[in-house]
XYZ file of C-alpha atoms in Angstrom:
730
model
C 104.830 103.990 129.911
C 103.314 107.460 129.859
C 99.829 107.650 131.326
C 97.112 110.268 131.437
C 94.699 111.393 134.069
C 91.519 109.525 133.186
C 88.973 112.274 133.686
C 90.911 114.952 131.849
C 91.834 112.531 129.088
C 88.279 111.352 128.434
C 86.752 114.801 128.609
C 89.438 116.095 126.297
C 88.721 113.466 123.649
C 84.958 113.792 123.946
C 85.080 117.589 123.812
C 87.375 117.486 120.826
C 85.351 114.979 118.893
C 81.777 116.052 119.515
C 82.546 119.323 117.782
C 83.959 117.368 114.857
C 81.531 114.547 114.360
C 81.253 115.334 110.641
C 84.810 116.497 110.129
C 85.316 114.395 107.027
C 82.388 115.769 105.026
C 82.750 118.654 102.650
C 81.922 121.984 104.194
C 79.086 124.261 103.122
C 80.752 127.036 101.165
C 78.684 129.802 102.811
C 80.633 129.212 106.035
C 84.276 129.457 106.904
C 86.304 126.263 107.047
C 89.958 125.502 107.689
C 91.978 125.317 104.474
C 95.448 123.983 103.619
C 97.621 122.882 100.718
C 95.694 120.063 98.962
C 96.700 116.608 100.123
C 99.031 117.851 102.852
C 96.652 117.188 105.714
C 96.134 113.607 104.575
C 99.898 113.092 104.373
C 100.499 114.619 107.804
C 97.683 112.662 109.462
C 98.742 109.375 107.863
C 102.334 109.889 108.998
C 101.125 110.425 112.533
C 98.817 107.406 112.465
C 101.209 104.939 110.827
C 103.983 105.825 113.266
C 101.898 104.373 116.117
C 102.677 100.762 115.270
C 104.701 98.914 117.875
C 105.884 95.334 118.124
C 106.254 94.234 121.739
C 106.932 97.817 122.725
C 109.401 98.546 119.908
C 108.668 101.321 117.409
C 107.939 99.794 113.998
C 107.428 102.412 111.266
C 106.264 101.723 107.686
C 108.615 100.189 105.147
C 108.221 102.911 102.540
C 109.025 106.548 101.980
C 107.452 109.197 104.173
C 106.376 112.513 102.643
C 105.930 115.785 104.515
C 103.573 118.754 104.233
C 105.025 121.964 102.868
C 106.070 123.918 105.980
C 105.166 127.276 104.439
C 102.382 128.060 102.007
C 100.676 131.183 100.704
C 96.902 131.517 100.465
C 95.332 134.149 98.204
C 91.915 135.424 97.236
C 90.529 138.450 95.403
C 87.295 139.648 96.996
C 84.693 142.248 96.061
C 82.487 143.043 99.056
C 79.406 145.299 99.234
C 80.132 146.756 102.667
C 82.769 146.936 105.378
C 83.728 143.577 106.856
C 85.608 142.610 110.010
C 86.999 139.127 109.475
C 88.226 136.731 112.139
C 91.733 135.455 111.305
C 93.079 132.225 112.841
C 96.088 130.238 111.648
C 97.808 127.054 112.744
C 101.326 128.511 112.641
C 102.951 131.891 112.214
C 101.587 134.096 109.458
C 102.296 137.105 107.251
C 99.279 139.130 106.081
C 99.208 141.360 103.007
C 96.182 143.416 101.986
C 96.373 144.959 98.523
C 100.111 144.372 98.508
C 100.748 146.104 101.822
C 102.227 144.212 104.782
C 100.058 144.352 107.895
C 102.282 144.732 110.939
C 101.873 142.891 114.196
C 99.783 139.770 114.725
C 96.185 140.841 114.102
C 93.340 138.461 114.918
C 90.901 140.345 112.660
C 91.075 141.811 109.164
C 89.200 145.063 108.546
C 88.185 145.558 104.918
C 86.292 148.447 103.387
C 83.693 147.942 100.659
C 85.100 147.151 97.233
C 87.798 144.970 95.733
C 90.763 143.706 97.710
C 93.659 141.317 97.259
C 94.350 139.097 100.261
C 97.589 137.124 100.570
C 98.323 135.181 103.773
C 101.532 133.216 104.171
C 101.449 130.600 106.964
C 104.456 128.758 108.403
C 104.253 125.617 110.529
C 107.069 123.095 110.663
C 105.521 120.875 113.365
C 102.095 119.989 111.903
C 100.896 121.740 108.766
C 100.126 125.370 107.922
C 96.386 125.983 107.770
C 94.057 128.979 107.811
C 90.591 129.889 109.047
C 88.732 133.120 108.174
C 85.174 134.069 109.045
C 83.446 137.341 108.223
C 80.130 138.544 106.906
C 81.309 138.583 103.276
C 84.695 136.881 103.387
C 85.547 133.414 104.632
C 88.101 130.714 103.968
C 86.551 128.114 101.666
C 87.152 126.089 98.518
C 87.388 129.224 96.364
C 90.802 130.164 97.783
C 94.066 129.335 96.043
C 97.333 128.223 97.607
C 100.939 127.728 96.568
C 104.062 126.335 98.208
C 106.196 128.665 96.066
C 107.342 132.060 97.332
C 107.038 134.195 94.217
C 103.693 135.947 94.566
C 103.484 139.739 94.521
C 101.116 142.591 93.798
C 102.006 144.629 90.722
C 101.498 148.341 90.096
C 97.875 147.835 89.080
C 97.092 146.060 92.324
C 96.691 142.718 90.577
C 98.308 139.502 91.759
C 101.190 138.462 89.522
C 102.965 135.144 89.186
C 106.649 134.727 88.523
C 107.837 131.758 86.487
C 107.430 128.483 88.360
C 104.645 129.567 90.674
C 101.900 126.969 90.881
C 98.576 128.058 92.332
C 96.138 125.313 93.260
C 92.716 125.074 94.813
C 92.969 124.589 98.561
C 92.269 121.413 100.470
C 89.503 121.435 103.064
C 86.931 119.459 105.015
C 84.332 120.937 107.313
C 86.517 121.873 110.232
C 84.107 124.776 110.387
C 84.977 126.743 113.507
C 88.196 128.317 114.822
C 88.315 125.784 117.681
C 88.314 122.754 115.350
C 91.978 122.930 114.438
C 92.636 120.113 111.936
C 95.920 119.068 113.536
C 94.085 118.304 116.801
C 91.646 115.813 115.304
C 90.882 112.710 117.397
C 88.617 109.735 116.879
C 85.597 109.269 119.108
C 85.634 107.057 122.195
C 82.949 105.481 124.333
C 83.217 103.345 127.494
C 82.899 99.557 127.161
C 82.964 97.023 130.013
C 84.777 93.721 130.216
C 82.610 90.626 129.739
C 84.509 88.105 131.849
C 87.449 88.020 134.300
C 89.571 85.034 135.285
C 91.964 85.270 138.203
C 95.605 84.320 137.647
C 98.443 83.923 140.152
C 99.546 87.549 139.954
C 96.844 89.161 137.863
C 93.933 88.229 135.676
C 92.783 87.388 132.145
C 90.100 89.749 130.883
C 87.735 88.991 128.018
C 85.935 91.876 126.292
C 83.670 89.498 124.397
C 84.713 90.335 120.838
C 87.484 91.895 118.787
C 87.786 95.557 119.688
C 90.083 98.567 119.639
C 90.774 101.213 122.226
C 92.367 102.235 125.502
C 92.488 100.142 128.667
C 91.146 101.880 131.775
C 92.088 100.836 135.334
C 89.609 101.735 138.096
C 90.417 101.985 141.802
C 94.131 101.931 141.038
C 96.613 102.549 143.854
C 100.039 101.602 145.164
C 103.633 101.841 143.940
C 104.957 99.621 141.165
C 104.241 98.321 137.693
C 101.409 96.756 135.775
C 102.247 94.776 132.645
C 99.624 94.224 129.951
C 99.681 91.488 127.286
C 97.150 91.948 124.485
C 95.666 89.184 122.391
C 93.178 88.805 119.582
C 92.939 85.270 120.938
C 93.142 83.901 124.465
C 96.272 81.976 123.489
C 98.028 85.152 122.410
C 97.133 87.118 125.534
C 98.379 84.275 127.728
C 101.711 84.019 125.897
C 103.941 86.681 127.472
C 106.930 85.792 125.313
C 105.297 85.896 121.888
C 102.152 88.059 121.995
C 102.405 90.719 119.306
C 101.594 93.751 121.482
C 102.128 94.595 125.123
C 102.168 97.606 127.411
C 103.379 98.748 130.810
C 101.979 101.169 133.361
C 103.956 102.845 136.129
C 101.732 103.242 139.182
C 102.292 105.762 141.962
C 99.017 106.527 143.734
C 98.406 106.738 147.464
C 94.639 106.947 146.935
C 92.447 104.962 144.578
C 92.159 106.625 141.182
C 91.289 105.875 137.582
C 94.013 105.754 134.964
C 94.002 105.193 131.208
C 96.806 103.823 129.083
C 98.097 106.299 126.535
C 98.111 104.008 123.491
C 95.049 102.478 121.862
C 95.420 98.823 120.879
C 93.536 95.994 119.184
C 92.502 93.037 121.330
C 89.764 90.819 122.610
C 91.667 89.357 125.554
C 94.062 91.095 127.918
C 96.331 89.497 130.507
C 97.127 91.910 133.316
C 100.132 91.186 135.517
C 100.679 93.417 138.550
C 103.337 93.715 141.203
C 102.253 92.892 144.748
C 102.360 96.530 145.844
C 99.779 97.529 143.212
C 96.029 96.937 143.353
C 92.964 97.921 141.350
C 89.247 97.206 141.399
C 88.425 96.555 137.758
C 89.451 97.108 134.143
C 87.302 98.519 131.346
C 88.125 100.170 128.048
C 87.417 103.192 125.898
C 86.357 101.905 122.505
C 87.919 104.152 119.837
C 86.216 104.502 116.447
C 85.301 106.694 113.508
C 81.551 107.379 113.693
C 79.938 106.278 110.449
C 76.350 105.511 109.490
C 75.610 101.997 108.265
C 73.726 103.096 105.148
C 73.782 99.667 103.542
C 71.966 96.666 104.998
C 71.345 92.997 104.260
C 69.118 90.254 105.629
C 67.867 87.049 104.105
C 66.242 83.688 104.736
C 69.684 82.322 105.734
C 70.679 83.238 109.296
C 74.309 82.246 108.717
C 74.642 84.663 105.809
C 73.031 87.382 107.912
C 75.635 86.824 110.621
C 78.402 86.845 108.024
C 77.191 90.212 106.741
C 77.010 91.630 110.279
C 80.515 90.452 111.182
C 81.821 91.723 107.837
C 80.362 95.162 108.545
C 81.943 95.200 112.010
C 85.279 94.085 110.557
C 85.270 96.870 107.979
C 84.245 99.465 110.568
C 87.065 98.479 112.912
C 89.512 99.000 110.057
C 87.956 102.280 108.900
C 89.706 104.834 111.060
C 91.505 107.998 110.050
C 92.096 105.986 106.882
C 91.268 102.519 105.605
C 93.725 100.214 107.356
C 94.787 96.661 106.577
C 94.361 95.305 110.104
C 93.998 96.834 113.544
C 96.434 94.691 115.531
C 99.616 94.319 113.569
C 100.323 96.756 110.768
C 97.841 99.580 111.277
C 99.254 100.926 108.022
C 97.671 102.057 104.767
C 98.297 99.419 102.095
C 96.982 100.286 98.638
C 95.810 96.765 97.777
C 93.933 96.400 101.056
C 92.490 99.895 100.749
C 91.204 99.245 97.227
C 88.943 96.485 98.511
C 87.814 98.688 101.386
C 86.739 101.365 98.884
C 84.445 98.858 97.177
C 82.986 97.563 100.437
C 82.518 101.144 101.610
C 80.289 101.941 98.622
C 77.874 99.227 99.803
C 78.030 99.982 103.546
C 79.011 103.538 104.532
C 79.318 105.364 101.191
C 81.715 107.712 102.937
C 83.547 109.565 100.156
C 86.089 111.329 102.391
C 87.346 108.007 103.768
C 88.189 107.070 100.182
C 89.758 110.352 99.098
C 91.881 110.870 102.190
C 93.215 107.304 101.829
C 93.995 107.832 98.141
C 95.856 111.057 98.938
C 97.780 109.585 101.851
C 98.933 106.695 99.664
C 99.963 108.917 96.775
C 102.207 111.289 98.709
C 104.059 113.835 96.595
C 106.398 114.202 93.688
C 109.002 113.141 92.829
C 108.086 109.454 92.800
C 110.961 107.144 93.670
C 109.171 103.815 94.191
C 105.836 102.084 93.735
C 103.162 102.738 96.358
C 104.054 100.675 99.429
C 107.001 99.586 97.193
C 104.572 97.115 95.505
C 104.050 97.193 91.742
C 100.451 95.962 91.790
C 99.595 98.419 94.572
C 100.413 101.384 92.325
C 97.901 100.023 89.821
C 95.211 99.491 92.458
C 95.546 103.212 93.229
C 94.611 104.160 89.662
C 91.786 101.630 89.529
C 90.508 102.984 92.842
C 90.110 106.420 91.264
C 88.350 104.857 88.259
C 85.802 103.235 90.583
C 85.534 106.284 92.841
C 84.368 108.415 89.937
C 81.879 105.783 88.775
C 80.265 105.426 92.202
C 80.361 109.090 93.279
C 80.488 111.225 90.140
C 83.023 113.460 91.926
C 84.875 115.286 89.140
C 86.387 117.864 91.492
C 88.768 115.307 93.008
C 90.065 114.293 89.578
C 90.449 117.899 88.424
C 92.511 118.719 91.493
C 94.764 115.666 91.597
C 95.096 114.688 87.944
C 98.721 115.980 87.857
C 99.624 113.466 90.570
C 98.007 110.726 88.515
C 100.107 111.725 85.515
C 103.412 111.727 87.394
C 102.738 108.337 89.004
C 101.758 106.862 85.650
C 104.907 108.334 84.085
C 106.917 106.559 86.769
C 105.188 103.242 86.004
C 105.561 103.564 82.238
C 109.245 104.368 82.544
C 109.719 101.001 84.257
C 108.395 98.939 81.359
C 110.814 96.589 79.660
C 111.742 96.487 75.960
C 108.492 94.620 75.249
C 106.429 97.426 76.751
C 105.457 95.267 79.750
C 105.908 95.574 83.476
C 108.572 93.415 85.048
C 109.917 93.622 88.575
C 113.014 95.822 88.884
C 115.367 96.159 91.862
C 113.375 97.675 94.723
C 110.015 96.495 93.355
C 107.903 94.107 95.367
C 105.708 92.058 93.036
C 103.116 90.890 95.545
C 99.979 89.506 93.845
C 99.002 87.321 96.829
C 100.299 85.331 99.781
C 100.501 81.923 98.143
C 103.047 79.165 98.557
C 105.203 78.693 95.484
C 103.637 81.568 93.516
C 106.143 82.616 90.829
C 106.616 86.342 90.324
C 109.616 86.679 88.037
C 109.490 87.921 84.452
C 106.422 89.429 82.804
C 103.456 88.374 84.930
C 100.179 88.511 83.023
C 98.347 89.766 86.105
C 100.519 92.897 86.259
C 99.949 93.704 82.592
C 96.209 93.368 83.097
C 96.257 95.788 86.040
C 98.337 98.258 84.022
C 95.817 98.108 81.169
C 92.989 98.965 83.555
C 95.105 101.754 85.069
C 95.647 103.253 81.624
C 91.882 103.181 81.121
C 91.550 105.092 84.394
C 94.041 107.635 83.097
C 92.151 108.014 79.819
C 88.888 108.559 81.692
C 90.465 111.145 83.986
C 92.210 112.933 81.130
C 88.843 113.308 79.418
C 87.282 114.763 82.573
C 89.973 117.450 82.922
C 90.059 118.213 79.187
C 93.502 116.767 78.443
C 92.616 115.563 74.945
C 96.140 114.524 73.997
C 96.465 112.563 77.220
C 93.074 110.954 76.696
C 94.068 109.789 73.198
C 97.509 108.568 74.289
C 96.298 106.641 77.321
C 93.443 105.113 75.343
C 95.833 103.953 72.642
C 98.284 102.500 75.176
C 95.493 100.635 76.968
C 94.197 99.141 73.735
C 97.680 98.139 72.579
C 98.506 96.530 75.910
C 95.238 94.565 76.014
C 95.922 93.268 72.510
C 99.486 92.327 73.424
C 98.316 90.722 76.656
C 96.115 88.246 74.806
C 98.565 87.720 71.943
C 101.253 86.680 74.424
C 99.411 84.994 77.272
C 96.156 83.530 75.947
C 96.550 79.802 75.396
C 94.121 77.983 73.128
C 95.411 74.731 74.570
C 94.760 75.685 78.189
C 91.791 77.963 77.402
C 93.206 80.495 79.834
C 95.684 83.307 80.319
C 99.046 81.824 81.218
C 100.767 83.121 84.344
C 104.076 84.593 83.156
C 106.772 84.878 80.504
C 110.468 84.677 81.433
C 113.251 85.545 78.985
C 110.837 85.415 76.080
C 109.333 82.041 77.006
C 105.737 81.709 78.215
C 105.839 79.195 81.043
C 103.458 76.252 81.238
C 101.645 77.509 84.310
C 98.083 78.667 84.821
C 96.991 80.613 87.913
C 93.674 82.151 88.774
C 94.742 85.796 89.127
C 94.768 87.306 85.629
C 91.932 85.033 84.525
C 89.478 86.097 87.190
C 90.307 89.810 86.852
C 89.854 89.576 83.090
C 86.267 88.424 83.731
C 85.018 91.383 85.776
C 87.175 93.829 83.799
C 85.134 92.532 80.832
C 88.230 91.713 78.793
C 87.022 88.247 77.728
C 84.552 87.182 75.081
C 81.595 85.070 76.173
C 83.324 81.939 74.915
C 86.521 82.845 76.759
C 84.564 83.498 79.953
C 83.008 80.056 79.856
C 86.384 78.504 79.082
C 88.030 80.254 82.033
C 85.197 79.215 84.338
C 85.604 75.583 83.372
C 89.375 75.330 83.004
C 90.482 77.682 85.780
C 87.899 78.765 88.341
C 86.201 75.363 88.669
C 89.368 73.379 88.115
C 90.772 71.936 91.348
C 94.106 71.261 89.632
C 94.787 75.009 89.440
C 96.334 76.222 92.706
C 93.560 77.236 95.079
C 93.302 80.595 96.802
C 93.363 80.637 100.604
C 93.472 84.353 101.428
C 90.271 86.383 101.760
C 92.225 89.025 99.810
C 92.136 87.109 96.539
C 89.037 85.105 97.489
C 87.274 88.455 97.112
C 88.128 88.572 93.411
C 87.638 84.881 92.733
C 84.106 84.981 94.099
C 83.407 88.206 92.238
C 84.455 86.557 88.985
C 82.178 83.594 89.666
C 79.286 85.926 90.478
C 79.923 87.858 87.268
C 79.502 84.517 85.482
C 76.164 83.841 87.190
C 77.402 81.331 89.767
C 75.697 82.983 92.761
C 74.451 79.725 94.221
C 77.936 78.214 94.158
C 79.405 81.368 95.680
C 76.933 81.330 98.569
C 78.028 77.795 99.364
C 81.652 78.986 99.309
C 80.822 81.919 101.601
C 79.007 79.649 104.031
C 81.981 77.295 104.126
C 84.792 79.862 104.157
C 83.457 82.713 106.282
C 81.165 80.384 108.189
C 84.239 78.286 108.978
C 85.804 81.249 110.754
C 82.607 81.832 112.707
C 82.551 78.191 113.793
C 86.005 78.729 115.265
C 84.698 81.637 117.318
C 85.687 84.560 115.071
C 84.075 87.878 115.986
C 85.784 89.618 113.050
C 87.191 88.152 109.865
C 90.800 87.154 109.433
C 93.711 87.926 107.184
C 93.798 84.304 106.059
C 91.790 81.151 106.716
C 92.764 77.631 105.750
C 90.216 74.961 106.753
C 92.981 72.338 106.683
C 94.652 73.988 109.671
C 93.663 73.340 113.259
C 94.160 74.769 116.734
C 96.886 77.381 117.070
C 97.843 76.926 113.416
C 95.015 79.354 112.697
C 96.832 82.070 114.660
C 100.272 81.802 113.062
C 101.626 83.688 110.050
C 104.924 85.158 108.861
C 106.825 82.642 110.982
C 105.321 84.028 114.211
C 102.868 82.120 116.401
C 100.400 85.041 116.519
C 101.451 86.912 113.381
C 98.083 86.512 111.670
C 95.634 89.401 111.867
C 92.241 88.237 113.145
C 90.599 91.493 112.047
C 91.595 92.298 108.483
C 89.673 94.631 106.206
C 89.898 92.354 103.198
C 87.995 89.708 105.166
C 84.815 91.811 104.874
C 84.229 91.203 101.159
C 80.711 89.676 101.534
C 79.452 93.255 101.973
C 80.450 94.033 98.402
C 79.442 90.689 96.950
C 75.963 90.760 98.501
C 75.322 94.345 97.391
C 76.613 94.094 93.837
C 75.897 90.504 92.862
C 72.871 89.408 94.929
C 70.946 92.664 95.220
C 72.597 93.269 91.844
C 72.945 97.027 92.315
C 75.679 98.927 90.478
C 76.030 102.357 88.864
C 75.972 102.415 85.073
C 76.871 106.100 84.880
C 78.820 108.271 87.330
C 77.157 108.989 90.662
C 74.195 106.617 90.081
C 72.500 108.998 87.644
C 71.645 105.710 85.975
C 72.095 102.286 87.504
C 71.295 98.605 87.159
C 69.462 96.318 89.578
C 69.773 92.626 88.667
C 68.747 90.628 91.759
C 69.928 87.039 92.051
C 68.737 84.999 95.018
C 71.400 82.333 94.601
C 69.049 79.750 96.067
C 67.752 81.937 98.919
C 64.030 82.108 99.612
C 64.180 85.870 100.083
C 66.532 88.771 100.762
C 66.089 92.446 101.547
C 68.148 95.505 102.373
C 69.541 98.741 101.031
C 72.409 100.027 98.910
C 73.599 103.611 99.494
C 74.059 106.119 96.672
C 75.352 109.726 96.637
C 71.840 111.054 97.181
C 69.962 108.509 99.256
C 69.569 104.788 98.876
C 68.074 101.989 96.844
C 65.940 99.611 98.903
C 65.074 96.154 97.676
C 63.052 93.126 98.716
C 63.259 90.044 96.548
C 61.720 86.613 96.935
C 61.047 83.871 94.410
C 57.696 85.464 93.559
C 57.785 89.133 94.587
C 60.072 92.167 94.221
C 59.754 95.572 95.859
C 62.128 98.371 94.939
C 62.430 102.071 95.669
C 65.212 104.549 94.921
C 65.832 108.101 96.082
C 67.901 109.240 93.106
C 68.703 108.458 89.501
C 66.969 106.355 86.898
C 67.421 102.625 87.288
C 66.867 99.562 85.189
C 65.498 96.546 87.032
C 66.437 93.434 85.074
C 64.958 90.097 86.132
C 64.641 86.568 84.838
C 61.143 85.152 85.139
C 59.461 81.990 83.911
C 56.285 84.016 83.362
C 55.790 87.662 82.337
C 56.063 89.859 85.468
C 53.051 91.856 86.591
C 52.651 95.066 88.537
C 50.211 97.943 88.768
C 50.972 100.744 86.261
C 54.251 99.130 85.185
C 55.568 98.597 81.692
C 57.951 95.673 81.296
C 60.222 95.271 78.328
C 61.208 91.790 77.223
C 64.866 91.965 76.178
C 65.524 88.251 75.569
C 64.024 84.888 76.458
C 62.746 85.022 80.058
C 64.522 88.350 80.727
C 62.532 91.503 81.417
C 63.387 95.109 82.241
C 61.554 97.835 84.137
C 62.531 101.507 84.371
C 62.778 102.602 88.025
C 62.203 106.309 88.622
C 63.184 108.091 91.855
C 60.704 108.437 94.688
C 58.347 105.700 93.496
C 57.789 102.296 95.067
C 57.463 99.400 92.648
C 55.849 96.115 93.703
C 55.759 93.357 91.142
C 55.072 89.644 90.954
C 57.066 87.176 88.883
C 58.279 83.583 88.929
C 62.000 83.226 89.579
C 63.913 80.960 87.220
C 64.791 77.605 88.748
């Protein structure tokens, strides 16, 4: 296994990262920043990251199509400058420079421009990473105002104006704030920091090392010397690390040192425990690690009168952070891939913890890839729909119209692909090559027209209608709106059963089968597709009905608990969270798992996919309490894009008190709530605090509006602290 000199390796990573600690925020447009073809950097970086997965040393790439950046692109800009400017020119790749239509010979590192108008065209070629450009002058810099094309048909006509031949597509460039010539985007690395082992246990020819909790990074050997090999067996559990034959990941280090040195393994891995086996000729003093992570601020917070729930929130936050890397991952041990369904939940959790927009947008772009579309995202039908719904939510939480303007054409082409795969009834049905996933559940039927898929498509069409309106595509807005309405009507005509008081699961060959599952029913609740009477019916006949197949994955538990919260069952949901997530903690979990079944015991908890340690013990979808606590207990959610207006509907769910913060695009909303007192302050937007109180609430200089029996509202303006007294409903 390739190794690196420890000192040079660490200094290299630290030097690289400290200059880039905000590399995924948008750059100030008064400064130069690296620019590229939009979406290409995300594709290139995701390819690089997802190709790191190994299974017991074997290369294990993703199961779906890889896309590539355009190897040659042309950047252009018309400038009008008041005085002479000498502009630094840096490219990642070979370049061709034209100024006012004239080729500049040689390989200049500066551009000299006189005062006045000029046409700049810079073609950059890079087959290995991606072509990108950095300019910095007094009046001219590379920024979001530049245009780029992958076509090769741009010229300067006789008037000195840029002309386009048929087929040329100019787009706004992609960028983040890689804002100096040294911060080349293709050299990005995550941050690392040293972390010691917690405990060591000697073995016959090595040792078992415990780092105290689930972690991710590079193993470091100190005082290493001799000639021979060291073998490393990683484990999220002690059992896995001790099982040389079946542990999911392992490593090997060739040692050839006559004097004691420090050496670092080249590949970062997920683990808590590590078994180190060394040949007799090799020795070392100790083993530590370099913890590898994306630095993010925890902008959201939660604490309450229940210490178990507080621990669940803390472990959820740690779980999500471990899986928030270059992109939102599914799990850090096994796949380390970008799955659209997993990522969609991470987006929602992110809005209540980090509120890091670039983590969302770069994941969306990496998943989407490029045209032409030949299969669903990750080959999974429902995962294509989660992509659209993710954009719908992204706009609501952030108000970012620029992203939709730039990538709306990719939304259209993916939706065209989905619509072309409808059957003669206008519904989605799995075709050859489609993976209809829904959930990991024993005996779950997926053939025919599954109501859950139609429901996701309806929401996706609503996302398309919203986006079409933002970009001014009025025909598209009308068409998508009509299709969404027609599909919702058809969905209930076909699948709603008066007898079962629920949406039935699927229709095969024209026959609706006598089977009810939770999936479409619970999504229909928080998509607001059900009447009040239907909501109550679904709660009784599906969600609280033990005869309907139960959900055992945190993936779908997320949505089931959300549906119950949307129906006002916060107290019940807290009991479920205590039992389900608390059950993992009782078993020693330091991050939350891909799946938990309380009926299992011992090593059964580690097995999945027919492998004894196939289950991920750090899976992003296990962190859903972050979202549930923020949206349904603090009760904070945007009611217009970017939190210009928002709702706060606190629900203690039986707690004595709770407090914390919810991040927004421009600050945060802080809240304290007990059974008799509420304090709230917001940095941005106009909020509506809605509470239920047995007596009229009171507060200095506050005007409460009674909207129905025992329900009151208060307008919350930015920058003011509101302290009120009330009597919580029992």
